[in-house]
Short mmCIF file of C-alpha atoms in Angstrom, two decimals:
data_model
loop_
_atom_site.label_atom_id
_atom_site.label_comp_id
_atom_site.label_asym_id
_atom_site.label_seq_id
_atom_site.Cartn_x
_atom_site.Cartn_y
_atom_site.Cartn_z
CA MET K 1 0.33 -0.25 -0.02
CA PRO K 2 1.89 3.28 -0.85
CA SER K 3 1.81 6.57 1.40
CA SER K 4 -1.01 8.73 2.09
CA GLY K 5 0.59 11.87 0.12
CA ALA K 6 1.37 8.99 -3.20
CA ALA K 7 -2.09 7.94 -3.22
CA LEU K 8 -3.74 11.13 -3.80
CA GLY K 9 -1.44 11.92 -6.62
CA MET K 10 -1.19 15.91 -5.06
CA GLN K 11 1.86 17.56 -4.03
CA LEU K 12 2.59 17.55 -0.09
CA PRO K 13 3.58 20.73 0.79
CA GLY K 14 5.02 20.56 4.53
CA ASP K 15 3.04 18.11 6.99
CA ALA K 16 1.77 15.38 4.91
CA GLN K 17 -0.64 14.17 6.77
CA ARG K 18 -2.88 17.67 5.98
CA PRO K 19 -3.88 17.50 2.69
CA ALA K 20 -5.03 14.00 3.65
CA THR K 21 -6.70 15.08 6.99
CA GLN K 22 -8.64 17.77 4.80
CA TRP K 23 -9.23 15.27 2.20
CA ARG K 24 -11.09 13.16 4.84
CA ASN K 25 -12.45 16.22 6.57
CA ALA K 26 -13.87 18.21 3.51
CA LEU K 27 -16.06 14.63 2.82
CA MET K 28 -17.62 14.32 6.24
CA ALA K 29 -18.63 17.60 5.72
CA ALA K 30 -19.96 16.79 1.79
CA TYR K 31 -21.76 13.89 3.43
CA LEU K 32 -23.23 15.72 6.29
CA ALA K 33 -24.84 17.78 3.63
CA SER K 34 -26.19 15.34 1.74
CA GLY K 35 -28.03 13.92 4.90
CA LEU K 36 -29.60 17.50 5.93
CA LEU K 37 -31.24 17.43 1.82
CA ILE K 38 -32.76 14.68 2.61
CA SER K 39 -33.55 15.33 6.30
CA ALA K 40 -35.18 18.59 5.59
CA LEU K 41 -37.42 17.50 2.38
CA VAL K 42 -38.71 14.47 3.97
CA SER K 43 -39.09 15.76 7.82
CA ARG K 44 -41.79 18.86 6.79
CA LEU K 45 -44.09 16.47 4.31
CA PRO K 46 -46.48 16.63 6.14
CA ALA K 47 -46.76 20.44 6.12
CA VAL K 48 -46.32 19.30 2.19
CA ARG K 49 -49.25 17.83 2.37
CA ASP K 50 -50.73 19.87 4.12
CA ALA K 51 -50.25 23.02 2.27
CA LEU K 52 -51.23 21.01 -0.96
CA ALA K 53 -53.96 18.35 0.34
CA LEU K 54 -52.43 15.65 -0.95
CA ASP K 55 -54.47 12.22 0.90
CA HIS K 56 -51.13 8.98 0.56
CA ALA K 57 -51.52 8.24 -2.93
CA SER K 58 -51.19 11.34 -4.08
CA VAL K 59 -47.43 11.97 -1.59
CA GLY K 60 -46.71 8.88 -3.15
CA LEU K 61 -47.22 9.78 -6.51
CA LEU K 62 -45.16 13.46 -5.79
CA LEU K 63 -41.75 12.40 -4.79
CA LEU K 64 -42.04 9.85 -7.50
CA CYS K 65 -40.92 13.19 -9.75
CA LEU K 66 -37.67 12.71 -6.16
CA SER K 67 -37.66 9.01 -8.34
CA ALA K 68 -38.12 9.87 -11.65
CA GLY K 69 -35.27 12.50 -11.75
CA SER K 70 -33.21 10.05 -9.83
CA PHE K 71 -33.89 7.41 -12.07
CA LEU K 72 -32.66 9.39 -15.27
CA SER K 73 -29.23 10.82 -13.30
CA VAL K 74 -28.29 7.82 -12.07
CA SER K 75 -28.44 5.53 -14.97
CA VAL K 76 -24.91 8.38 -16.19
CA SER K 77 -23.98 9.77 -13.52
CA GLY K 78 -21.36 7.16 -13.11
CA GLN K 79 -20.67 8.31 -16.96
CA LEU K 80 -20.42 11.37 -15.06
CA VAL K 81 -17.55 10.74 -12.98
CA LEU K 82 -15.75 8.74 -15.53
CA ARG K 83 -15.80 11.95 -17.27
CA LEU K 84 -15.93 15.22 -15.51
CA GLY K 85 -14.58 13.58 -12.38
CA ALA K 86 -16.37 12.94 -8.76
CA THR K 87 -15.89 16.38 -7.27
CA SER K 88 -16.88 18.47 -10.76
CA VAL K 89 -20.80 16.40 -10.07
CA MET K 90 -20.65 17.09 -7.36
CA ARG K 91 -20.47 20.66 -7.13
CA ILE K 92 -22.77 20.97 -10.06
CA ALA K 93 -25.36 18.25 -8.50
CA ALA K 94 -25.01 19.88 -4.68
CA THR K 95 -26.16 22.84 -6.31
CA LEU K 96 -28.90 21.73 -8.63
CA ALA K 97 -30.57 19.57 -6.05
CA GLY K 98 -30.44 22.07 -3.27
CA GLY K 99 -31.96 24.95 -5.21
CA SER K 100 -34.53 22.34 -6.05
CA LEU K 101 -34.72 22.48 -2.18
CA ILE K 102 -35.73 25.64 -2.61
CA LEU K 103 -37.88 25.44 -4.92
CA VAL K 104 -40.05 22.71 -3.24
CA GLY K 105 -40.70 24.89 -0.29
CA VAL K 106 -41.60 28.00 -2.76
CA GLY K 107 -44.36 25.90 -4.36
CA ALA K 108 -45.73 24.56 -1.59
CA GLY K 109 -45.70 27.14 1.20
CA ILE K 110 -46.37 30.07 -1.18
CA PHE K 111 -48.34 28.98 -4.40
CA GLY K 112 -49.61 25.67 -3.35
CA SER K 113 -48.67 24.30 -5.99
CA VAL K 114 -48.28 20.61 -6.68
CA VAL K 115 -46.78 21.16 -10.69
CA ILE K 116 -44.37 23.59 -9.00
CA CYS K 117 -43.07 20.53 -6.35
CA GLY K 118 -43.50 18.04 -8.82
CA ILE K 119 -41.39 19.35 -11.07
CA PHE K 120 -38.19 20.72 -8.85
CA LEU K 121 -38.79 17.46 -6.79
CA PHE K 122 -37.90 15.91 -10.07
CA ALA K 123 -34.95 18.64 -10.16
CA GLN K 124 -34.10 17.90 -7.12
CA GLY K 125 -33.64 13.75 -7.97
CA LEU K 126 -31.33 14.80 -11.22
CA GLY K 127 -28.71 16.80 -8.60
CA THR K 128 -29.41 14.15 -5.17
CA ALA K 129 -28.50 10.78 -7.33
CA SER K 130 -25.39 11.81 -9.04
CA TRP K 131 -24.60 13.77 -5.81
CA ASN K 132 -24.33 10.46 -4.53
CA VAL K 133 -22.65 8.67 -7.11
CA ALA K 134 -19.50 10.75 -6.59
CA SER K 135 -19.41 11.31 -2.86
CA ASN K 136 -19.70 7.12 -3.19
CA VAL K 137 -16.62 7.39 -5.55
CA GLN K 138 -14.62 9.75 -3.68
CA GLY K 139 -14.97 7.87 -0.57
CA ALA K 140 -13.98 4.85 -2.40
CA ALA K 141 -10.98 6.71 -3.08
CA MET K 142 -10.48 8.26 -0.29
CA GLU K 143 -10.57 4.35 1.35
CA ARG K 144 -8.00 2.67 -0.62
CA ALA K 145 -5.11 6.36 -0.72
CA LEU K 146 -6.02 5.51 3.03
CA GLY K 147 -4.98 1.96 3.50
CA LYS K 148 -8.44 1.38 6.08
CA SER K 149 -12.32 1.35 5.80
CA ILE K 150 -14.16 4.16 6.60
CA MET K 151 -16.89 3.90 5.02
CA PRO K 152 -19.33 3.68 7.58
CA ALA K 153 -18.23 6.85 9.27
CA LEU K 154 -18.81 8.64 6.36
CA HIS K 155 -21.92 7.29 6.30
CA GLY K 156 -22.27 7.56 9.19
CA PHE K 157 -21.66 12.20 8.78
CA PHE K 158 -24.76 11.00 6.25
CA SER K 159 -26.73 10.41 9.38
CA ILE K 160 -25.60 13.35 11.24
CA GLY K 161 -27.00 14.92 8.48
CA THR K 162 -30.20 13.33 8.51
CA VAL K 163 -30.41 13.74 12.75
CA ILE K 164 -29.62 17.61 12.63
CA GLY K 165 -32.26 17.46 10.08
CA ALA K 166 -34.67 16.32 11.86
CA GLY K 167 -34.09 18.08 14.93
CA ALA K 168 -34.46 21.46 12.85
CA GLY K 169 -37.73 19.74 11.34
CA ALA K 170 -39.13 19.07 14.21
CA LEU K 171 -38.51 22.40 15.49
CA GLY K 172 -39.95 23.83 12.38
CA ALA K 173 -42.96 21.54 13.07
CA ARG K 174 -43.37 23.17 16.29
CA LEU K 175 -42.66 26.55 15.81
CA GLN K 176 -44.60 26.08 12.18
CA ILE K 177 -42.40 27.69 10.43
CA PRO K 178 -43.53 28.50 6.59
CA LEU K 179 -41.98 25.42 4.40
CA GLN K 180 -40.72 27.94 1.96
CA TYR K 181 -38.07 29.17 4.92
CA HIS K 182 -37.16 26.07 6.59
CA TYR K 183 -36.45 25.56 3.10
CA GLY K 184 -35.36 27.68 1.73
CA PHE K 185 -32.42 27.92 5.03
CA MET K 186 -31.37 24.72 4.25
CA GLY K 187 -31.04 24.44 0.92
CA LEU K 188 -28.70 27.96 0.73
CA LEU K 189 -26.31 25.88 3.66
CA ILE K 190 -26.01 22.62 1.56
CA ILE K 191 -24.70 25.00 -1.09
CA ALA K 192 -22.42 26.63 0.61
CA THR K 193 -21.14 23.33 2.43
CA VAL K 194 -20.70 21.47 -0.51
CA LEU K 195 -19.30 24.76 -2.74
CA PHE K 196 -16.35 25.45 0.22
CA SER K 197 -15.77 21.55 0.60
CA ALA K 198 -14.91 20.86 -2.52
CA ARG K 199 -11.30 22.67 -2.16
CA PHE K 200 -10.12 20.64 -0.30
CA TYR K 201 -11.70 16.44 -2.20
CA GLY K 202 -8.08 14.87 -3.81
CA GLU K 203 -8.04 13.14 -6.89
CA ASP K 204 -10.65 10.59 -6.78
CA PHE K 205 -10.84 6.78 -9.33
CA SER K 206 -12.58 9.12 -12.37
CA ARG K 207 -9.50 11.14 -12.51
CA THR K 208 -6.35 9.17 -11.82
CA PRO K 209 -3.80 7.46 -14.63
CA ARG K 210 -4.29 4.12 -13.97
CA THR K 211 -7.83 3.95 -13.93
CA SER K 212 -7.59 5.08 -17.35
CA SER K 213 -10.04 1.90 -19.26
CA ASN K 214 -12.81 3.04 -16.72
CA GLY K 215 -14.58 4.20 -19.03
CA SER K 216 -14.80 1.18 -21.22
CA SER K 217 -16.08 -0.81 -18.70
CA LEU K 218 -18.02 0.64 -16.87
CA LYS K 219 -20.14 -2.05 -18.96
CA LYS K 220 -18.46 -5.14 -18.30
CA ALA K 221 -19.19 -3.88 -14.99
CA TRP K 222 -22.65 -4.53 -14.67
CA THR K 223 -22.07 -8.06 -16.22
CA GLU K 224 -20.04 -9.09 -13.20
CA PRO K 225 -22.38 -11.49 -11.23
CA GLN K 226 -21.19 -10.42 -7.91
CA THR K 227 -20.64 -6.80 -8.56
CA VAL K 228 -25.15 -6.93 -9.78
CA LEU K 229 -26.08 -9.69 -7.00
CA LEU K 230 -23.89 -7.11 -4.20
CA GLY K 231 -26.01 -4.08 -5.55
CA VAL K 232 -29.14 -6.48 -5.18
CA LEU K 233 -28.76 -6.52 -1.15
CA VAL K 234 -27.94 -3.48 -1.43
CA LEU K 235 -30.65 -3.15 -2.32
CA GLY K 236 -33.50 -4.28 -0.11
CA MET K 237 -31.80 -2.44 3.20
CA ALA K 238 -31.54 0.42 1.11
CA LEU K 239 -35.43 0.54 0.78
CA ALA K 240 -35.46 -0.39 4.37
CA GLU K 241 -33.40 2.78 4.78
CA GLY K 242 -35.55 4.98 1.76
CA ALA K 243 -38.64 3.77 3.75
CA ALA K 244 -38.33 5.61 6.80
CA GLY K 245 -36.43 7.81 5.90
CA ASP K 246 -39.78 9.15 2.90
CA TRP K 247 -42.42 7.74 5.95
CA VAL K 248 -41.81 7.00 9.72
CA ALA K 249 -42.92 10.51 10.18
CA MET K 250 -45.97 10.12 8.24
CA ALA K 251 -46.50 6.64 9.97
CA LEU K 252 -46.75 7.86 13.49
CA VAL K 253 -49.14 10.71 12.33
CA ASP K 254 -51.52 8.78 10.68
CA GLY K 255 -51.07 5.00 11.74
CA TYR K 256 -50.57 5.55 15.00
CA GLN K 257 -52.10 8.91 15.44
CA THR K 258 -49.72 11.45 16.84
CA LYS K 259 -48.61 15.18 16.18
CA GLU K 260 -46.25 16.19 13.20
CA GLY K 261 -43.18 17.35 16.08
CA VAL K 262 -43.53 13.43 17.87
CA GLY K 263 -43.62 12.19 14.18
CA ALA K 264 -40.31 14.03 12.99
CA ILE K 265 -38.45 13.30 17.00
CA GLY K 266 -39.44 9.45 15.77
CA TYR K 267 -37.81 9.91 13.03
CA GLY K 268 -34.62 12.04 14.57
CA VAL K 269 -34.41 8.31 17.16
CA PHE K 270 -34.68 6.81 13.51
CA VAL K 271 -31.12 8.43 12.38
CA ALA K 272 -29.80 9.18 16.29
CA ALA K 273 -29.72 4.33 15.80
CA MET K 274 -27.72 4.24 12.56
CA THR K 275 -25.96 7.50 13.15
CA LEU K 276 -24.12 5.66 16.37
CA THR K 277 -23.80 2.41 15.28
CA ARG K 278 -21.75 3.54 12.06
CA LEU K 279 -19.36 5.82 14.16
CA LEU K 280 -18.89 3.26 16.70
CA SER K 281 -19.13 0.12 14.14
CA GLY K 282 -15.05 -0.12 13.57
CA ASP K 283 -13.77 -2.48 16.09
CA LEU K 284 -16.57 -4.92 15.25
CA ILE K 285 -16.47 -4.81 11.72
CA LEU K 286 -12.39 -5.39 12.38
CA ARG K 287 -13.04 -8.39 14.35
CA MET K 288 -15.98 -10.31 12.32
CA GLY K 289 -15.52 -9.09 9.38
CA ARG K 290 -18.37 -7.65 6.62
CA VAL K 291 -20.96 -10.75 5.50
CA PHE K 292 -21.36 -11.29 9.51
CA MET K 293 -21.53 -7.40 9.98
CA ILE K 294 -23.59 -7.58 6.86
CA ARG K 295 -26.16 -10.91 7.68
CA ALA K 296 -26.70 -9.54 11.63
CA SER K 297 -27.60 -6.16 10.20
CA ALA K 298 -30.40 -7.65 8.06
CA ILE K 299 -32.66 -9.76 11.42
CA SER K 300 -31.97 -6.10 13.18
CA ALA K 301 -33.62 -4.62 10.58
CA LEU K 302 -35.80 -7.42 10.24
CA VAL K 303 -37.14 -7.32 13.29
CA GLY K 304 -37.14 -2.87 13.59
CA VAL K 305 -38.88 -2.54 10.60
CA LEU K 306 -42.03 -5.48 11.75
CA LEU K 307 -42.24 -4.72 15.61
CA PHE K 308 -43.37 -0.71 14.02
CA ALA K 309 -45.83 -1.88 11.19
CA PHE K 310 -47.52 -4.67 13.29
CA GLY K 311 -46.04 -3.82 17.47
CA ASN K 312 -49.50 -0.53 17.22
CA ASN K 313 -48.07 0.11 20.58
CA LEU K 314 -46.33 3.54 20.50
CA PRO K 315 -43.26 3.05 22.99
CA LEU K 316 -42.39 0.61 21.40
CA ALA K 317 -42.75 2.38 18.46
CA PHE K 318 -40.15 4.12 19.17
CA VAL K 319 -38.15 1.00 20.21
CA ALA K 320 -38.72 -0.12 16.94
CA LEU K 321 -36.98 2.30 15.08
CA ALA K 322 -33.83 2.84 16.98
CA ILE K 323 -33.63 -1.30 16.10
CA TRP K 324 -34.08 -0.55 12.53
CA GLY K 325 -31.71 2.27 12.77
CA MET K 326 -28.83 -0.55 13.37
CA GLY K 327 -30.17 -2.50 11.34
CA VAL K 328 -29.87 -0.19 8.37
CA ALA K 329 -26.90 1.32 9.20
CA LEU K 330 -23.78 -0.22 8.36
CA THR K 331 -24.75 -2.39 5.03
CA PHE K 332 -24.49 0.17 2.11
CA PRO K 333 -20.98 1.60 3.04
CA LEU K 334 -20.04 -1.92 3.63
CA ALA K 335 -21.68 -2.60 0.34
CA MET K 336 -19.47 -0.09 -1.16
CA SER K 337 -16.04 -0.86 0.87
CA ALA K 338 -17.01 -3.71 -1.36
CA ALA K 339 -17.48 -3.18 -4.00
CA SER K 340 -13.47 -1.23 -4.26
CA ASP K 341 -11.83 -3.78 -3.06
CA ASP K 342 -9.93 -3.75 -6.55
CA PRO K 343 -8.64 0.05 -7.15
CA VAL K 344 -8.19 -0.19 -10.57
CA HIS K 345 -12.14 -1.57 -11.72
CA ALA K 346 -13.28 0.10 -7.76
CA ALA K 347 -14.88 3.40 -9.89
CA THR K 348 -16.58 1.02 -12.10
CA ARG K 349 -17.67 -1.33 -9.79
CA VAL K 350 -19.21 1.41 -7.16
CA SER K 351 -21.31 3.14 -9.87
CA VAL K 352 -23.06 0.05 -10.97
CA VAL K 353 -23.56 -1.17 -7.17
CA SER K 354 -24.80 2.52 -6.64
CA THR K 355 -27.09 2.84 -9.14
CA ILE K 356 -29.49 -0.35 -8.24
CA GLY K 357 -29.15 0.79 -4.73
CA TYR K 358 -30.03 4.57 -5.13
CA GLY K 359 -32.95 3.71 -7.28
CA ALA K 360 -34.26 1.56 -4.54
CA PHE K 361 -33.47 4.15 -2.09
CA LEU K 362 -35.15 6.76 -3.91
CA GLY K 363 -37.66 4.43 -6.14
CA GLY K 364 -39.47 2.21 -3.41
CA PRO K 365 -40.30 4.29 -0.85
CA PRO K 366 -43.56 6.55 -3.40
CA LEU K 367 -44.94 2.71 -5.04
CA LEU K 368 -44.91 2.43 -0.43
CA GLY K 369 -47.27 5.12 -1.34
CA LEU K 370 -49.07 3.87 -3.30
CA LEU K 371 -49.63 0.46 -1.46
CA ALA K 372 -50.29 2.16 2.38
CA GLU K 373 -53.87 3.59 0.02
CA VAL K 374 -54.32 -0.15 -0.46
CA ILE K 375 -53.97 -1.50 2.67
CA GLY K 376 -52.46 0.70 4.90
CA LEU K 377 -49.21 2.75 5.83
CA LEU K 378 -48.01 0.53 8.53
CA PRO K 379 -48.65 -3.35 7.08
CA ALA K 380 -47.00 -0.82 3.59
CA LEU K 381 -43.91 -0.55 6.02
CA GLY K 382 -44.06 -3.56 6.93
CA SER K 383 -44.30 -5.46 3.74
CA ILE K 384 -40.00 -4.11 2.93
CA SER K 385 -38.93 -7.63 5.74
CA ILE K 386 -39.48 -9.28 1.92
CA LEU K 387 -36.27 -7.20 0.51
CA VAL K 388 -34.01 -7.24 3.80
CA VAL K 389 -34.84 -11.23 3.71
CA VAL K 390 -33.26 -11.32 0.37
CA ALA K 391 -30.25 -8.72 1.32
CA PHE K 392 -29.37 -11.69 3.88
CA CYS K 393 -29.54 -14.47 1.48
CA LEU K 394 -27.26 -12.86 -0.87
CA SER K 395 -24.54 -11.63 2.33
CA SER K 396 -21.58 -13.63 1.39
CA ASN K 397 -21.79 -11.28 -2.13
CA ALA K 398 -19.47 -8.85 0.26
CA ALA K 399 -16.54 -11.40 1.02
CA ALA K 400 -13.03 -10.09 0.35
CA SER K 401 -12.59 -11.88 -3.18
CA ARG K 402 -11.25 -9.60 -5.03
CA ALA K 403 -7.93 -8.27 -5.90
CA GLY K 404 -6.83 -6.20 -2.98
CA GLY K 405 -8.36 -7.30 -0.64
CA GLU K 406 -10.74 -5.70 2.40
CA PRO K 407 -9.32 -3.04 3.78
CA LYS K 408 -8.75 -2.50 7.41
CA ALA K 409 -11.17 -1.03 9.36
#
């Protein structure tokens, strides 16, 4: 393993560790901003629903605009990263996503227009998917450069962002802050964070000579069984995480007959459990390995989902949310680590796994809204347990079987 300075491919003035530290901190800030983006939207989703006078099915269709933009973006995001570099894609995509959040607030809070909200949710989806894929490519590059597992920590900062965003959402709901002001402030904060932090990013895989063949191998990565199955593994757990993000607050309000502020707090419990698990799991990953941790995570997610959906008790629902959050915390970052085991093909494999995972993360929850209109919101959330079981069965695909081995935790 080359030294961190050499692996970064940069001229290192003075202390050789300083650029690596700046890169790490900058990426953590970008992941935190990404968490702010999603939680800013979903923590005030009941207020959006009320401002637009929508039912569950209509909310699901509105969120489908977000997913449509994401699917369109994610289908080309890998190629964009390979051509422009992850840093440039993150700058452009974060600006688009944050700006669109601002305009969703204007559409709902000022105009009460479903059309305006749908258009800019679509635009937010365009930005979000490419931003997330580019972030994972940057994270994989840093992980290979430092020779240790940092993906859970990076995703932990995403979760910290969601905790902060959920807290801001609960406060905004309690104070009845208009959506245009809430979303406007959060959108500007997100854009400023990413544009500032991007100054300190290191070189990612897509911009280094040794992976110049990645553009031609992107299609090949989609034909690799282990890569695709790794993506399907992520799909189940990403849906479990995304469903919580989009629907937990509303499920507490409608299914458990609580107030909007309590729903936002419940979402905060979920993301707090997820955050702590990501930040404190390094030693367990080192001792037990990726496959064991993914299997344990799937069991925890299964228990949490079923207790929340069918427990019919509010205190138990909060316990279930904590178990659910712990269960979905590690699978996505560990899958990103597995996809980047071979540094030569890391960019393309990370792109494929991210594409499949974010497709479920963003596409599944709106479809759950349509299902909820038929069988109810809580039973609809319970149905995701099927894909969690699938994820458990595919966990062996995260084993370190490619060149480069498993990074040190």
